[in-house]
Every structure is written in C-alpha cells, then in structure tokens.
Amino acid sequence: LPRPYRLWLHSRPVHPGARSPFDRELKRKQKNWAARQPEPERCEYLREEVGGRIADRVFDITRTFPLALDIGCGRGYIAQHLTKETIEKLFQTDIAENALRNTMETEIPTVSIVADEEFLPFKENTFDLVVSSLSLHWVNDLPRAFSEIHQVLKPDGVFIGAMFGGDTLYELRCSLQLAELEREGGFSPHISPFTAVSDLGHLLRRAGFNTLTVDTDEIQVRYPGMFEVMEDLQGMGESNCSWNRKPMLHRETMLAAAAVYKEMYGNNDGTVPATFQIFYMIGWKFHESQARPDQRGSATVSFGDLAKINPLVSETKK
Amino acid sequence: MSSQGVWVRARERLRRFPELLAGCGEQAAAYGKCVAAMTAGHTELKKEACAAEFEALRDCFRLAAKKNLK
C-alpha cells in the first residue's frame, strides 16, 4: 500500500454561512515560509503581473493620493510601479512579517505594519486610497473585510482590489477530482469555489461602496507538469489552510491526477497550462461631489429621440 | 528517526516525481485517456474504472524509481 504524503494543496472550500473556514495562523506560517525561500522572486510572477495591473488602474485615476493603504501587500508588488506623485505616503500591511522584512524597492515613502486583513488597526476616514492584490480570498469574513476597507477610506476615497475568480486552477481542480474518484471512489474539494462576480458586486455594495466596476482577466501560465504547478503554488504562499482540508493526498492519487492533467489539458509541446482568473474591482466611498443619478421624471429628452440624434447634433453646431 | 528527516526525504521523493513520470508518458496517456473517456456523455466515473491502465502506470513508475535509485 502506498504511503500517503502530507501535502498542502491550494484549495479552500467556502460554504455559505461558514464562519471561519480558514486557519489564519497557518496561512501566516505558509506566507512566512514562502517569503523565506532562497529565491522568492521565482514564484512571484503572478503577483508581479497583477500588482502591475492594479497600479495601472491607480494611474488611470488621475489624482494624487496623499495617504494610501496596501492590504495583504506581501513583498509589495503594487508600490514598485507607482510614483510619489501618485501616492505621497503608503502603509503596507500583511500577516506575514517575513514578507514585510524584504519588501521591493519603491520611491514612495512606506510604513510596514504586521496586520490581519480582517482587523485593520486604523481609524475611520483615514485613507484616500486602499489597494489589495490577491490576498482577500483567504479572509474568513469577506463582507466584514470589505466593510473595514470602506470604513478606513475617506469620503471620495477609492478601493481598487484584485481577487481570484471561479475559473482559477480549474485544470488542477478537475484533475484531482477525477483522479480521486477513480482511485478512491470519492473526492473532497481541494480548490475553493471562489467568489462569483455577481456576489462580489453584491458584497461591495452591501459594504457601502458606490460606482462599482468589476472586470475580469485571465492569465494562463505554462508549467512542465502538475507537480510544478503545486510546487509553485506552495512557493506563492497559496497552499491550503482550510480547517477542513484533507490532510493527506495519496501518492497514487497524485500520480493519477498528473496523468489526467496532462492528457486532458496538456499543450502540444508537453507543457500543461494553469489558469488564473482575476477579478478587478473598483469601489468608491460616497462624497457629495460624486455624480448621482438624476431624479426620476427630470428627463428633457426621450430615448425615442435617439433616431433624430444626427440632425439634433448638427443643429446645435449651427 | 527525526520527524524533520522524514519530511525532507518525503519532499525529495516528491521532487523526483516529474522526472520519473516523464519516462512513463505512454502509460500516463493511456490512463488519462481512459479517465477522460469516462467523463464524456452520461457514463459515471466509478472507483477503479481504469484500474488496468493505472496498474500499468504504477508499475512503470515503480520500475523507474528503482532504476533511478542506483
């Protein structure tokens, strides 16, 4: 009989109503371990990419933010892309102190604070900008985390975040599922269902955010095989930390899953893809100056007039 | 036997998986195809539905592991 190997897999079952699915202390250990690896840059490509895309969205809002906060910053993947004209002072927080000890260079003056995303140690109405990249998916109470973010924002402040979407790692999820079914007769979830786009919008609105934008992007990374995918996930600090995670993955099941992964999803050149779906969200904290929908019945033109728009425009030009 | 030693050895054995698997591409593909075929249509994937293919894969893998140990 094969000896089972203890493996931390990237997976987090989240059931509606579950109070604390994740072991935050374990997550901290995993992230600290990842940050302590001899070459942390090796597994940071995903965070770098997404950090850059969040920075783009910050730049798009042509404002200077006197005070900003990066939640779950890791080694600080967003700040390195931004200038001190965009952000004058930045607070970076993460639960893993090792990551904060080794942050990337940025021209922005920063303050690093070890803090849990679920319990932000800041007063209401403090920050002009809050950013968060690929860390909120491990939070136990997401509605509460969004509420806290909304609270620490100043009126007319903005939150720009990125989270993993439902298609993330579907290849790994399916391969493990099928292998476990065939080898063991049943399976436990190893990959989280993730928050759906519609739920995300709903949660942000409930937390008080206005003028929401949520858009999705897909990043596909090529790996030699399934084991390399899992190795890199571990190196990213993305291993499973759910309380009810399956502690062992049988070696035979892993072998079976690797074979299924290659057969079902493999590329022609022998590599396998792993998909990361990213949801980018932007939400604003209300301020009087923000545009509001007009009162019902205040319209001066009707949609029926759309057909006449060309003559209307040329008339006003005269 | 220190517990740390066990995990170090386990991790090392795990690291060799990809190279050992590389030598069993044919068997892996056969197993993978069998599983994939079961998921098409209304057939249910039952336990050990592809047992024969998996045995072949496992045997190849074990052989590769023995050879590799030198």
Coordinates of C-alpha atoms in Angstrom, one line a residue:
Chain A
L1 CA 0.0 0.0 0.0
P2 CA 1.4 3.4 -0.9
R3 CA 2.4 5.6 1.9
P4 CA 0.3 8.8 1.9
Y5 CA 2.2 12.1 1.7
R6 CA 1.2 15.2 3.5
L7 CA 0.7 17.9 1.0
W8 CA -0.7 21.4 1.4
L9 CA -2.8 22.0 -1.7
H10 CA -4.1 25.2 -3.0
S11 CA -7.7 24.8 -2.0
R12 CA -10.3 26.4 0.2
P13 CA -13.8 25.2 0.3
V14 CA -16.1 28.1 1.3
H15 CA -19.6 27.1 2.2
P16 CA -22.3 29.8 2.6
G17 CA -22.6 30.5 6.3
A18 CA -19.3 29.1 7.2
R19 CA -17.9 31.4 10.0
S20 CA -14.2 30.7 9.8
P21 CA -13.2 28.3 7.1
F22 CA -9.5 29.3 7.1
D23 CA -6.8 28.8 9.7
R24 CA -5.2 32.3 9.6
E25 CA -2.3 31.2 11.8
L26 CA -1.4 28.5 9.3
K27 CA -1.7 31.0 6.4
R28 CA 0.7 33.3 8.2
K29 CA 3.2 30.4 8.6
Q30 CA 2.8 29.4 4.9
K31 CA 3.4 33.0 3.8
N32 CA 6.3 33.4 6.1
W33 CA 7.8 30.2 4.7
A34 CA 7.3 31.3 1.1
A35 CA 8.9 34.7 1.9
R36 CA 11.9 32.9 3.5
Q37 CA 12.7 30.8 0.4
P38 CA 16.1 31.4 -1.1
E39 CA 14.7 32.9 -4.3
P40 CA 11.2 34.4 -3.5
E41 CA 11.2 36.1 -6.9
R42 CA 10.9 32.6 -8.5
C43 CA 7.2 32.2 -7.6
E44 CA 6.2 35.9 -7.7
Y45 CA 5.4 36.3 -11.4
L46 CA 1.7 36.2 -10.8
R47 CA 1.6 38.7 -8.0
E48 CA 4.0 40.9 -10.0
E49 CA 1.7 40.9 -13.0
V50 CA -1.5 41.6 -11.1
G51 CA 0.3 44.2 -8.9
G52 CA 1.3 46.0 -12.1
R53 CA -2.3 45.9 -13.4
I54 CA -3.6 47.3 -10.2
A55 CA -1.0 50.1 -10.5
D56 CA -2.3 50.8 -14.0
R57 CA -5.8 51.3 -12.5
V58 CA -4.4 53.6 -9.9
F59 CA -2.7 55.7 -12.6
D60 CA -5.9 55.8 -14.6
I61 CA -7.5 57.8 -11.7
T62 CA -5.5 61.0 -12.4
R63 CA -5.3 62.1 -8.8
T64 CA -2.6 62.3 -6.2
F65 CA -3.4 60.2 -3.2
P66 CA -1.8 61.7 -0.1
L67 CA -2.3 58.6 2.0
A68 CA -2.7 55.0 0.7
L69 CA -3.0 51.5 2.2
D70 CA -2.0 48.2 0.7
I71 CA -3.7 45.3 2.3
G72 CA -2.1 41.8 2.2
C73 CA 0.8 43.5 0.4
G74 CA 3.3 40.6 0.5
R75 CA 6.6 41.9 -0.6
G76 CA 4.8 45.0 -2.0
Y77 CA 4.0 44.3 -5.7
I78 CA 2.0 47.4 -6.3
A79 CA 4.2 50.2 -4.9
Q80 CA 7.1 49.4 -7.1
H81 CA 5.1 50.5 -10.2
L82 CA 3.9 53.8 -8.7
T83 CA 5.5 57.2 -8.2
K84 CA 5.5 59.5 -5.3
E85 CA 3.4 61.9 -7.4
T86 CA 0.6 59.4 -7.4
I87 CA 0.9 58.2 -3.7
E88 CA 2.6 60.5 -1.2
K89 CA 2.7 58.0 1.6
L90 CA 1.9 54.3 1.7
F91 CA 1.0 52.0 4.6
Q92 CA 1.7 48.4 3.8
T93 CA 0.2 45.6 5.8
D94 CA 0.4 41.8 5.7
I95 CA 0.1 39.0 8.2
A96 CA 3.5 37.6 7.3
E97 CA 6.3 39.6 8.9
N98 CA 8.9 37.9 6.7
A99 CA 7.4 39.4 3.6
L100 CA 7.4 42.8 5.1
R101 CA 11.1 42.5 6.1
N102 CA 12.0 42.0 2.4
T103 CA 9.8 44.4 0.5
M104 CA 10.5 45.6 -3.0
E105 CA 12.0 48.9 -3.7
T106 CA 9.8 51.9 -4.3
E107 CA 10.3 55.6 -4.4
I108 CA 7.2 56.1 -2.3
P109 CA 7.8 56.5 1.5
T110 CA 6.3 53.5 3.2
V111 CA 5.4 52.2 6.6
S112 CA 5.1 48.5 7.1
I113 CA 2.7 47.1 9.7
V114 CA 2.0 43.5 10.5
A115 CA -1.8 43.3 10.5
D116 CA -4.5 40.8 9.6
E117 CA -6.8 41.9 6.7
E118 CA -9.8 41.2 8.8
F119 CA -8.8 43.5 11.7
L120 CA -7.4 46.7 10.3
P121 CA -5.8 48.8 13.1
F122 CA -6.8 52.2 11.5
K123 CA -9.3 54.9 12.3
E124 CA -12.3 55.6 10.2
N125 CA -11.8 58.1 7.3
T126 CA -8.1 57.8 7.2
F127 CA -7.0 56.8 3.6
D128 CA -7.5 58.3 0.2
L129 CA -6.8 55.0 -1.5
V130 CA -6.9 51.3 -0.5
V131 CA -5.5 48.6 -2.7
S132 CA -5.4 44.9 -2.3
S133 CA -3.9 42.3 -4.6
L134 CA -4.6 38.6 -4.4
S135 CA -4.9 38.3 -0.7
L136 CA -8.6 38.7 0.2
H137 CA -9.5 35.2 -0.9
W138 CA -8.0 33.8 2.3
V139 CA -10.1 36.1 4.5
N140 CA -12.6 34.4 6.7
D141 CA -15.3 37.1 6.7
L142 CA -15.1 38.9 3.4
P143 CA -18.2 41.1 4.0
R144 CA -16.5 42.3 7.1
A145 CA -13.2 42.9 5.4
F146 CA -15.0 45.0 2.7
S147 CA -16.8 46.9 5.5
E148 CA -13.5 47.7 7.2
I149 CA -11.9 48.8 4.0
H150 CA -14.9 51.1 3.4
Q151 CA -14.6 52.5 6.9
V152 CA -10.9 53.4 6.8
L153 CA -11.4 55.2 3.4
K154 CA -12.1 58.9 3.4
P155 CA -15.2 60.2 1.6
D156 CA -14.4 60.3 -2.1
G157 CA -11.7 57.7 -1.4
V158 CA -11.4 54.6 -3.7
F159 CA -10.7 50.9 -3.2
I160 CA -9.0 49.0 -6.0
G161 CA -8.7 45.3 -5.5
A162 CA -7.9 42.1 -7.3
M163 CA -9.2 38.6 -6.3
F164 CA -9.1 35.2 -7.8
G165 CA -12.2 34.2 -9.8
G166 CA -14.1 31.0 -10.3
D167 CA -12.1 29.6 -13.2
T168 CA -8.8 29.8 -11.4
L169 CA -7.0 26.5 -11.4
Y170 CA -9.9 24.6 -12.9
E171 CA -7.5 22.3 -14.6
L172 CA -6.0 21.3 -11.2
R173 CA -9.4 21.0 -9.6
C174 CA -10.8 18.8 -12.3
S175 CA -7.7 16.6 -12.5
L176 CA -7.6 16.0 -8.8
Q177 CA -11.4 15.4 -8.6
L178 CA -11.3 12.8 -11.4
A179 CA -8.2 11.0 -10.1
E180 CA -9.7 10.8 -6.6
L181 CA -12.9 9.5 -8.0
E182 CA -11.2 6.8 -10.0
R183 CA -8.6 5.9 -7.3
E184 CA -10.6 6.4 -4.1
G185 CA -14.2 6.4 -5.1
G186 CA -15.0 9.8 -3.8
F187 CA -13.4 13.2 -3.5
S188 CA -13.1 16.2 -1.2
P189 CA -12.8 19.7 -2.6
H190 CA -9.2 20.9 -2.9
I191 CA -9.8 24.1 -4.8
S192 CA -12.2 26.7 -3.5
P193 CA -15.3 27.7 -5.5
F194 CA -14.1 31.3 -5.1
T195 CA -16.4 34.3 -5.0
A196 CA -18.6 34.7 -8.1
V197 CA -18.6 38.0 -10.0
S198 CA -22.2 38.7 -9.1
D199 CA -21.6 38.0 -5.4
L200 CA -18.6 40.4 -5.5
G201 CA -20.6 43.3 -6.7
H202 CA -23.3 42.5 -4.2
L203 CA -20.8 42.3 -1.3
L204 CA -19.2 45.6 -2.2
R205 CA -22.5 47.3 -2.4
R206 CA -23.5 46.0 0.9
A207 CA -20.3 47.3 2.4
G208 CA -21.3 50.8 1.2
F209 CA -19.3 51.2 -2.0
N210 CA -20.7 53.2 -4.9
T211 CA -19.9 53.4 -8.6
L212 CA -18.6 49.9 -8.8
T213 CA -16.6 48.5 -11.6
V214 CA -15.8 44.8 -11.8
D215 CA -13.9 43.4 -14.7
T216 CA -12.3 40.1 -15.3
D217 CA -9.0 38.9 -16.8
E218 CA -7.4 35.6 -17.4
I219 CA -3.8 34.7 -17.0
Q220 CA -2.6 31.3 -18.2
V221 CA 0.8 30.1 -17.1
R222 CA 2.6 27.1 -18.6
Y223 CA 4.2 24.5 -16.4
P224 CA 6.2 21.3 -17.1
G225 CA 3.5 19.3 -15.2
M226 CA 1.1 19.2 -12.3
F227 CA 3.7 18.8 -9.7
E228 CA 5.4 22.0 -10.8
V229 CA 2.0 23.8 -10.6
M230 CA 1.6 22.6 -7.0
E231 CA 5.2 23.4 -6.1
D232 CA 4.8 27.0 -7.3
L233 CA 1.5 27.4 -5.5
Q234 CA 3.3 26.5 -2.4
G235 CA 6.1 28.9 -3.2
M236 CA 3.5 31.6 -3.6
G237 CA 2.2 31.0 -0.2
E238 CA -1.1 29.8 -1.7
S239 CA -1.3 26.4 -0.1
N240 CA -4.5 25.3 1.5
C241 CA -5.2 26.5 5.0
S242 CA -8.9 25.5 5.4
W243 CA -9.7 23.9 8.7
N244 CA -11.4 21.0 7.0
R245 CA -8.7 20.5 4.3
K246 CA -7.9 16.9 3.6
P247 CA -4.5 16.4 5.3
M248 CA -3.2 13.7 3.0
L249 CA -3.1 13.2 -0.7
H250 CA -2.2 9.7 -1.6
R251 CA 0.8 9.3 -3.7
E252 CA -1.1 7.2 -6.2
T253 CA -3.9 9.8 -6.5
M254 CA -1.3 12.4 -7.2
L255 CA 0.3 10.2 -9.9
A256 CA -3.2 9.6 -11.4
A257 CA -4.1 13.3 -11.3
A258 CA -0.8 14.3 -13.0
A259 CA -1.6 11.8 -15.8
V260 CA -5.1 13.1 -16.2
Y261 CA -4.0 16.7 -16.1
K262 CA -1.5 16.1 -18.9
E263 CA -3.9 14.1 -21.0
M264 CA -6.9 16.4 -20.7
Y265 CA -5.3 19.8 -20.7
G266 CA -1.7 19.4 -21.9
N267 CA -0.3 21.5 -24.7
N268 CA 1.3 20.1 -27.8
D269 CA 4.8 20.9 -26.5
G270 CA 4.3 18.7 -23.5
T271 CA 3.7 21.5 -21.0
V272 CA 0.4 22.0 -19.1
P273 CA -1.5 25.2 -18.6
A274 CA -2.8 26.6 -15.3
T275 CA -5.5 29.3 -15.5
F276 CA -5.7 32.2 -13.1
Q277 CA -8.9 34.2 -13.4
I278 CA -8.6 37.6 -11.8
F279 CA -11.5 39.9 -10.9
Y280 CA -10.5 43.6 -10.6
M281 CA -12.9 45.7 -8.6
I282 CA -13.1 49.4 -8.1
G283 CA -15.4 50.9 -5.5
W284 CA -15.8 54.5 -4.2
K285 CA -16.8 55.9 -0.9
F286 CA -19.6 58.3 -1.2
H287 CA -19.0 62.1 -1.3
E288 CA -21.4 64.8 -2.3
S289 CA -19.3 65.8 -5.2
Q290 CA -19.8 62.5 -6.9
A291 CA -22.2 62.2 -9.8
R292 CA -25.6 60.9 -8.8
P293 CA -28.4 59.5 -11.0
D294 CA -30.9 62.3 -11.6
Q295 CA -34.3 62.4 -10.1
R296 CA -37.0 60.3 -11.9
G297 CA -39.0 62.4 -14.2
S298 CA -36.4 65.1 -14.7
A299 CA -35.5 64.0 -18.3
T300 CA -35.7 66.6 -21.0
V301 CA -35.1 64.2 -23.9
S302 CA -36.6 60.7 -24.6
F303 CA -34.9 57.6 -25.9
G304 CA -37.3 57.8 -28.8
D305 CA -35.4 60.9 -30.0
L306 CA -32.2 58.8 -30.5
A307 CA -33.1 58.3 -34.1
K308 CA -33.0 62.1 -34.5
I309 CA -29.6 62.5 -32.9
N310 CA -27.7 63.3 -36.1
P311 CA -29.9 66.3 -37.2
L312 CA -30.1 67.3 -33.5
V313 CA -26.3 67.4 -33.2
S314 CA -25.8 69.3 -36.5
E315 CA -28.4 71.8 -35.4
T316 CA -26.7 72.6 -32.2
K317 CA -23.4 73.0 -34.1
K318 CA -25.0 75.8 -36.1
Chain B
M1 CA 14.5 8.8 13.1
S2 CA 13.8 12.6 13.4
S3 CA 10.5 13.8 12.1
Q4 CA 12.2 16.6 10.2
G5 CA 14.2 14.0 8.4
V6 CA 11.1 12.2 7.3
W7 CA 9.7 15.3 5.7
V8 CA 12.9 16.2 4.0
R9 CA 13.1 12.7 2.5
A10 CA 9.4 12.9 1.5
R11 CA 9.9 16.2 -0.2
E12 CA 12.9 14.8 -2.1
R13 CA 10.9 11.8 -3.2
L14 CA 8.2 14.1 -4.4
R15 CA 10.6 16.2 -6.3
R16 CA 11.6 13.2 -8.4
F17 CA 8.0 12.6 -9.5
P18 CA 8.2 14.7 -12.6
E19 CA 11.3 13.0 -14.0
L20 CA 10.0 9.5 -13.2
L21 CA 6.7 10.4 -14.7
A22 CA 8.5 11.6 -17.8
G23 CA 9.7 8.1 -18.6
C24 CA 6.1 6.7 -18.4
G25 CA 4.4 9.0 -20.9
E26 CA 2.7 6.2 -22.8
Q27 CA 1.1 4.7 -19.7
A28 CA 0.2 8.1 -18.3
A29 CA -1.5 9.0 -21.6
A30 CA -3.4 5.7 -21.7
Y31 CA -4.7 6.2 -18.1
G32 CA -5.6 9.8 -18.8
K33 CA -7.5 8.9 -22.0
C34 CA -9.4 6.2 -20.1
V35 CA -10.5 8.7 -17.4
A36 CA -11.3 11.4 -19.9
A37 CA -13.4 8.9 -21.9
M38 CA -15.5 8.2 -18.8
T39 CA -16.3 11.8 -18.3
A40 CA -17.8 12.2 -21.7
G41 CA -21.5 11.6 -22.1
H42 CA -23.6 10.0 -19.3
T43 CA -21.0 7.4 -18.1
E44 CA -20.2 7.8 -14.4
L45 CA -16.6 7.6 -13.4
K46 CA -16.6 4.8 -10.9
K47 CA -13.9 3.7 -8.5
E48 CA -11.1 1.8 -10.3
A49 CA -12.8 2.2 -13.6
C50 CA -9.4 2.5 -15.2
A51 CA -7.6 0.1 -12.9
A52 CA -5.8 -1.8 -15.6
E53 CA -4.4 1.4 -17.1
F54 CA -3.4 2.7 -13.7
E55 CA -1.6 -0.6 -12.8
A56 CA 0.5 -0.2 -16.0
L57 CA 1.3 3.3 -15.0
R58 CA 2.2 2.4 -11.4
D59 CA 4.4 -0.4 -12.5
C60 CA 6.3 1.7 -14.9
F61 CA 6.7 4.4 -12.3
R62 CA 8.0 1.9 -9.7
L63 CA 10.4 0.5 -12.2
A64 CA 11.7 4.0 -13.0
A65 CA 12.1 4.7 -9.3
K66 CA 14.1 1.6 -8.7
K67 CA 16.3 2.3 -11.7
N68 CA 16.8 5.8 -10.5
L69 CA 17.9 4.9 -7.0
K70 CA 21.2 3.4 -8.4

